């Protein structure tokens, strides 16, 4: 199989709804990512996109995104309803399967049509759990409480993570009220609109202008049960499985980007990775200050690759998640030349 | 390096119905998946990765259902990918499964696709109803009516073509134990006199609203060697074009033609009309059969499609049988419908299609379409290893 590298990427986040539609969010980042790679839209063989029609409030939003994507003449394009990191996984697979030499993985989220927490509650069992209206914060709070009960962390530990990611004061955060005990607003990601695009190329199609391609050593992703009561919420079993497959436990990582929509989940992911050394954790700032739903995980992989593309790091890992309480996790291991 | 070879080693589908009130979403997908595993003589633990295909999440009101269905699909601890794109979801799911094998990542992949339209309103959940859009309230059918009208205008097809294609599929559906719509006494006159919906589409030209699921087990060459009757994937492709592009032709979309050309090229087919023995095509309204035949190179572009229908060439005993299963007119669980076409093509190659088996099938085409005639997935499967 041909080796595949990240050769360009871009992202945008808009903390307040600014009226841009899917194509308007996606267009600039697709152009920027291709520009960074030194490639034109015509050279893209495979497009894998991701988003959520529920969050956007319109069926067929993928159709609306076509205006921003290289699409004529026709090409291989598949779309999935999940975080864009899973679209990147599919793009990597399709390149290794011989379906092309250049792929664009992209994602967009415009969660302004309705209350995102209410929409995300629709991921739960529609027969027994959904009617209760349990949103991501309620379930994450149960998870954080379970971690505190086992002694893995304290509320102060969570506040320290939130303070570090948001550039705020720990004592000030601890003085704030809970939104879903033991979580405070600062422990929950700031949901916003946004888009991201990552350009992949096989070894023979990496542009000469790309001096330091970020080679994908491996991507692994694993699923867990949706039944919260059947999981040990204090460990991320699926992240550990993926980390084992990539040989991460005990290893040295220069840059780690974690997709943790709640502060305690950063601890869970780091525990599960079991890396021997992490040089820089979330240099992008992580998702607490800005969480463009469905693009956030792809941003983490882009940001991890960025450290290699710009030089200065050799080994980077991007993590992405989907579902409540880290149900579905993906790890992407990247290395410089 | 060349991609790994991929074979279909297990096939299963549900009994489709307008409302499967006896099962939950999990029960529905599991019914198809268990049949495919039984057929493959494999256990859940022998599956390395899964792909779940289905149409818009609005159809059931569950967001990213691969999360909810993780346990029902035996996916806990395994890699899972969702395939959507549009109505071609089932076909895209198969294509993703083939890629997972071809990339050398996995030995056995379970591909499942479903739709449970009775959970919500199908037509209602396909209406975009954008804030700035006129309230035309048509749903997909109104668009497709206009497309059929344009085909008639271009090709000079006589009015009875839609009736003849519908009669053929409805009679074939009677031979398929999984089909939902069964009208044993159906006549041409009844179809021609059925209620007009969107000119020229009549009620009995149309596919039903369905609950149903389909599953296939895909395997790499070493795993397929342990299978009694592997069916080889000789070509697999996905092609899409923007539906608002000025170049987009709803009647003869370039993406459909190029998707077909790609799978024929991969399979080493130069004369698809003679080298394919049967085709399962995505025909949600009978008028689409002649259109698709021309688009995928199985009939001449000057009306060869409707002449094939009138001549009976696409009948189950014709020169190139199309939809011996009854196609979408037998059942249309949207997200599964594409995978059912792919699975039926494989069943034909294996000689296991029962009463709707076509004699001597060595190679078959499975076709899935979606969006506004702008999203396609296809595969060619055959008895010969590529």
PDB file of N, CA and C in Angstrom, chain A residues 292-328:
ATOM      1  N   UNK A 292     -16.227  23.677  17.150  1.00  0.00           N
ATOM      2  CA  UNK A 292     -17.112  23.603  15.977  1.00  0.00           C
ATOM      3  C   UNK A 292     -17.536  22.141  15.775  1.00  0.00           C
ATOM      4  N   UNK A 293     -18.698  21.794  16.296  1.00  0.00           N
ATOM      5  CA  UNK A 293     -19.162  20.402  16.293  1.00  0.00           C
ATOM      6  C   UNK A 293     -19.046  19.806  14.899  1.00  0.00           C
ATOM      7  N   UNK A 294     -18.579  18.578  14.820  1.00  0.00           N
ATOM      8  CA  UNK A 294     -18.365  17.786  13.611  1.00  0.00           C
ATOM      9  C   UNK A 294     -17.073  18.171  12.885  1.00  0.00           C
ATOM     10  N   UNK A 295     -16.500  19.337  13.192  1.00  0.00           N
ATOM     11  CA  UNK A 295     -15.199  19.694  12.613  1.00  0.00           C
ATOM     12  C   UNK A 295     -14.091  19.590  13.660  1.00  0.00           C
ATOM     13  N   UNK A 296     -14.469  19.554  14.932  1.00  0.00           N
ATOM     14  CA  UNK A 296     -13.471  19.662  16.016  1.00  0.00           C
ATOM     15  C   UNK A 296     -12.409  18.570  15.983  1.00  0.00           C
ATOM     16  N   UNK A 297     -12.808  17.334  15.742  1.00  0.00           N
ATOM     17  CA  UNK A 297     -11.847  16.239  15.719  1.00  0.00           C
ATOM     18  C   UNK A 297     -10.895  16.358  14.541  1.00  0.00           C
ATOM     19  N   UNK A 298     -11.442  16.776  13.398  1.00  0.00           N
ATOM     20  CA  UNK A 298     -10.596  16.962  12.212  1.00  0.00           C
ATOM     21  C   UNK A 298      -9.592  18.087  12.454  1.00  0.00           C
ATOM     22  N   UNK A 299     -10.023  19.124  13.178  1.00  0.00           N
ATOM     23  CA  UNK A 299      -9.111  20.222  13.531  1.00  0.00           C
ATOM     24  C   UNK A 299      -7.945  19.693  14.363  1.00  0.00           C
ATOM     25  N   UNK A 300      -8.228  18.764  15.272  1.00  0.00           N
ATOM     26  CA  UNK A 300      -7.164  18.218  16.119  1.00  0.00           C
ATOM     27  C   UNK A 300      -6.107  17.506  15.263  1.00  0.00           C
ATOM     28  N   UNK A 301      -6.559  16.765  14.256  1.00  0.00           N
ATOM     29  CA  UNK A 301      -5.604  16.054  13.396  1.00  0.00           C
ATOM     30  C   UNK A 301      -4.832  17.057  12.536  1.00  0.00           C
ATOM     31  N   UNK A 302      -5.557  18.056  12.053  1.00  0.00           N
ATOM     32  CA  UNK A 302      -4.882  19.107  11.286  1.00  0.00           C
ATOM     33  C   UNK A 302      -3.834  19.818  12.129  1.00  0.00           C
ATOM     34  N   UNK A 303      -4.204  20.129  13.373  1.00  0.00           N
ATOM     35  CA  UNK A 303      -3.278  20.852  14.251  1.00  0.00           C
ATOM     36  C   UNK A 303      -2.072  19.985  14.598  1.00  0.00           C
ATOM     37  N   UNK A 304      -2.295  18.671  14.784  1.00  0.00           N
ATOM     38  CA  UNK A 304      -1.179  17.767  15.058  1.00  0.00           C
ATOM     39  C   UNK A 304      -0.246  17.708  13.846  1.00  0.00           C
ATOM     40  N   UNK A 305      -0.850  17.633  12.658  1.00  0.00           N
ATOM     41  CA  UNK A 305      -0.041  17.589  11.431  1.00  0.00           C
ATOM     42  C   UNK A 305       0.707  18.901  11.226  1.00  0.00           C
ATOM     43  N   UNK A 306       0.095  19.988  11.658  1.00  0.00           N
ATOM     44  CA  UNK A 306       0.680  21.312  11.466  1.00  0.00           C
ATOM     45  C   UNK A 306       2.073  21.398  12.091  1.00  0.00           C
ATOM     46  N   UNK A 307       2.204  20.770  13.271  1.00  0.00           N
ATOM     47  CA  UNK A 307       3.486  20.813  13.974  1.00  0.00           C
ATOM     48  C   UNK A 307       4.584  20.141  13.156  1.00  0.00           C
ATOM     49  N   UNK A 308       4.203  19.155  12.346  1.00  0.00           N
ATOM     50  CA  UNK A 308       5.182  18.468  11.497  1.00  0.00           C
ATOM     51  C   UNK A 308       5.407  19.248  10.201  1.00  0.00           C
ATOM     52  N   UNK A 309       4.303  19.751   9.626  1.00  0.00           N
ATOM     53  CA  UNK A 309       4.406  20.479   8.359  1.00  0.00           C
ATOM     54  C   UNK A 309       5.276  21.727   8.505  1.00  0.00           C
ATOM     55  N   UNK A 310       5.182  22.368   9.677  1.00  0.00           N
ATOM     56  CA  UNK A 310       5.946  23.597   9.895  1.00  0.00           C
ATOM     57  C   UNK A 310       7.320  23.312  10.501  1.00  0.00           C
ATOM     58  N   UNK A 311       7.597  22.061  10.799  1.00  0.00           N
ATOM     59  CA  UNK A 311       8.896  21.693  11.354  1.00  0.00           C
ATOM     60  C   UNK A 311       8.944  21.876  12.864  1.00  0.00           C
ATOM     61  N   UNK A 312       9.940  21.255  13.492  1.00  0.00           N
ATOM     62  CA  UNK A 312      10.104  21.422  14.933  1.00  0.00           C
ATOM     63  C   UNK A 312       9.604  20.243  15.742  1.00  0.00           C
ATOM     64  N   UNK A 313       8.762  19.405  15.143  1.00  0.00           N
ATOM     65  CA  UNK A 313       8.291  18.209  15.838  1.00  0.00           C
ATOM     66  C   UNK A 313       8.477  17.015  14.909  1.00  0.00           C
ATOM     67  N   UNK A 314       8.603  15.846  15.497  1.00  0.00           N
ATOM     68  CA  UNK A 314       8.808  14.649  14.665  1.00  0.00           C
ATOM     69  C   UNK A 314       7.613  13.698  14.729  1.00  0.00           C
ATOM     70  N   UNK A 315       6.965  13.629  15.906  1.00  0.00           N
ATOM     71  CA  UNK A 315       5.928  12.612  16.087  1.00  0.00           C
ATOM     72  C   UNK A 315       4.723  13.273  16.752  1.00  0.00           C
ATOM     73  N   UNK A 316       3.576  13.166  16.109  1.00  0.00           N
ATOM     74  CA  UNK A 316       2.396  13.846  16.642  1.00  0.00           C
ATOM     75  C   UNK A 316       1.200  12.913  16.596  1.00  0.00           C
ATOM     76  N   UNK A 317       0.283  13.102  17.535  1.00  0.00           N
ATOM     77  CA  UNK A 317      -0.942  12.305  17.579  1.00  0.00           C
ATOM     78  C   UNK A 317      -2.146  13.236  17.655  1.00  0.00           C
ATOM     79  N   UNK A 318      -3.124  12.979  16.795  1.00  0.00           N
ATOM     80  CA  UNK A 318      -4.392  13.692  16.863  1.00  0.00           C
ATOM     81  C   UNK A 318      -5.469  12.725  17.319  1.00  0.00           C
ATOM     82  N   UNK A 319      -6.292  13.166  18.266  1.00  0.00           N
ATOM     83  CA  UNK A 319      -7.387  12.333  18.785  1.00  0.00           C
ATOM     84  C   UNK A 319      -8.712  12.976  18.407  1.00  0.00           C
ATOM     85  N   UNK A 320      -9.695  12.132  18.116  1.00  0.00           N
ATOM     86  CA  UNK A 320     -11.041  12.646  17.830  1.00  0.00           C
ATOM     87  C   UNK A 320     -12.055  11.715  18.462  1.00  0.00           C
ATOM     88  N   UNK A 321     -13.216  12.283  18.798  1.00  0.00           N
ATOM     89  CA  UNK A 321     -14.247  11.463  19.426  1.00  0.00           C
ATOM     90  C   UNK A 321     -15.610  11.793  18.861  1.00  0.00           C
ATOM     91  N   UNK A 322     -16.531  10.873  19.027  1.00  0.00           N
ATOM     92  CA  UNK A 322     -17.923  11.074  18.605  1.00  0.00           C
ATOM     93  C   UNK A 322     -18.821  10.358  19.608  1.00  0.00           C
ATOM     94  N   UNK A 323     -19.997  10.920  19.860  1.00  0.00           N
ATOM     95  CA  UNK A 323     -20.925  10.289  20.791  1.00  0.00           C
ATOM     96  C   UNK A 323     -20.701  10.747  22.222  1.00  0.00           C
ATOM     97  N   UNK A 324     -21.646  10.354  23.087  1.00  0.00           N
ATOM     98  CA  UNK A 324     -21.598  10.784  24.484  1.00  0.00           C
ATOM     99  C   UNK A 324     -20.495  10.046  25.239  1.00  0.00           C
ATOM    100  N   UNK A 325     -19.868  10.742  26.186  1.00  0.00           N
ATOM    101  CA  UNK A 325     -18.869  10.135  27.084  1.00  0.00           C
ATOM    102  C   UNK A 325     -17.787   9.375  26.321  1.00  0.00           C
ATOM    103  N   UNK A 326     -17.269   9.987  25.258  1.00  0.00           N
ATOM    104  CA  UNK A 326     -16.180   9.371  24.480  1.00  0.00           C
ATOM    105  C   UNK A 326     -16.560   7.969  23.984  1.00  0.00           C
ATOM    106  N   UNK A 327     -17.708   7.858  23.331  1.00  0.00           N
ATOM    107  CA  UNK A 327     -18.154   6.524  22.899  1.00  0.00           C
ATOM    108  C   UNK A 327     -17.326   5.954  21.754  1.00  0.00           C
ATOM    109  N   UNK A 328     -16.963   6.802  20.811  1.00  0.00           N
ATOM    110  CA  UNK A 328     -16.267   6.358  19.602  1.00  0.00           C
ATOM    111  C   UNK A 328     -14.999   7.197  19.483  1.00  0.00           C
TER     112      UNK A 328
END
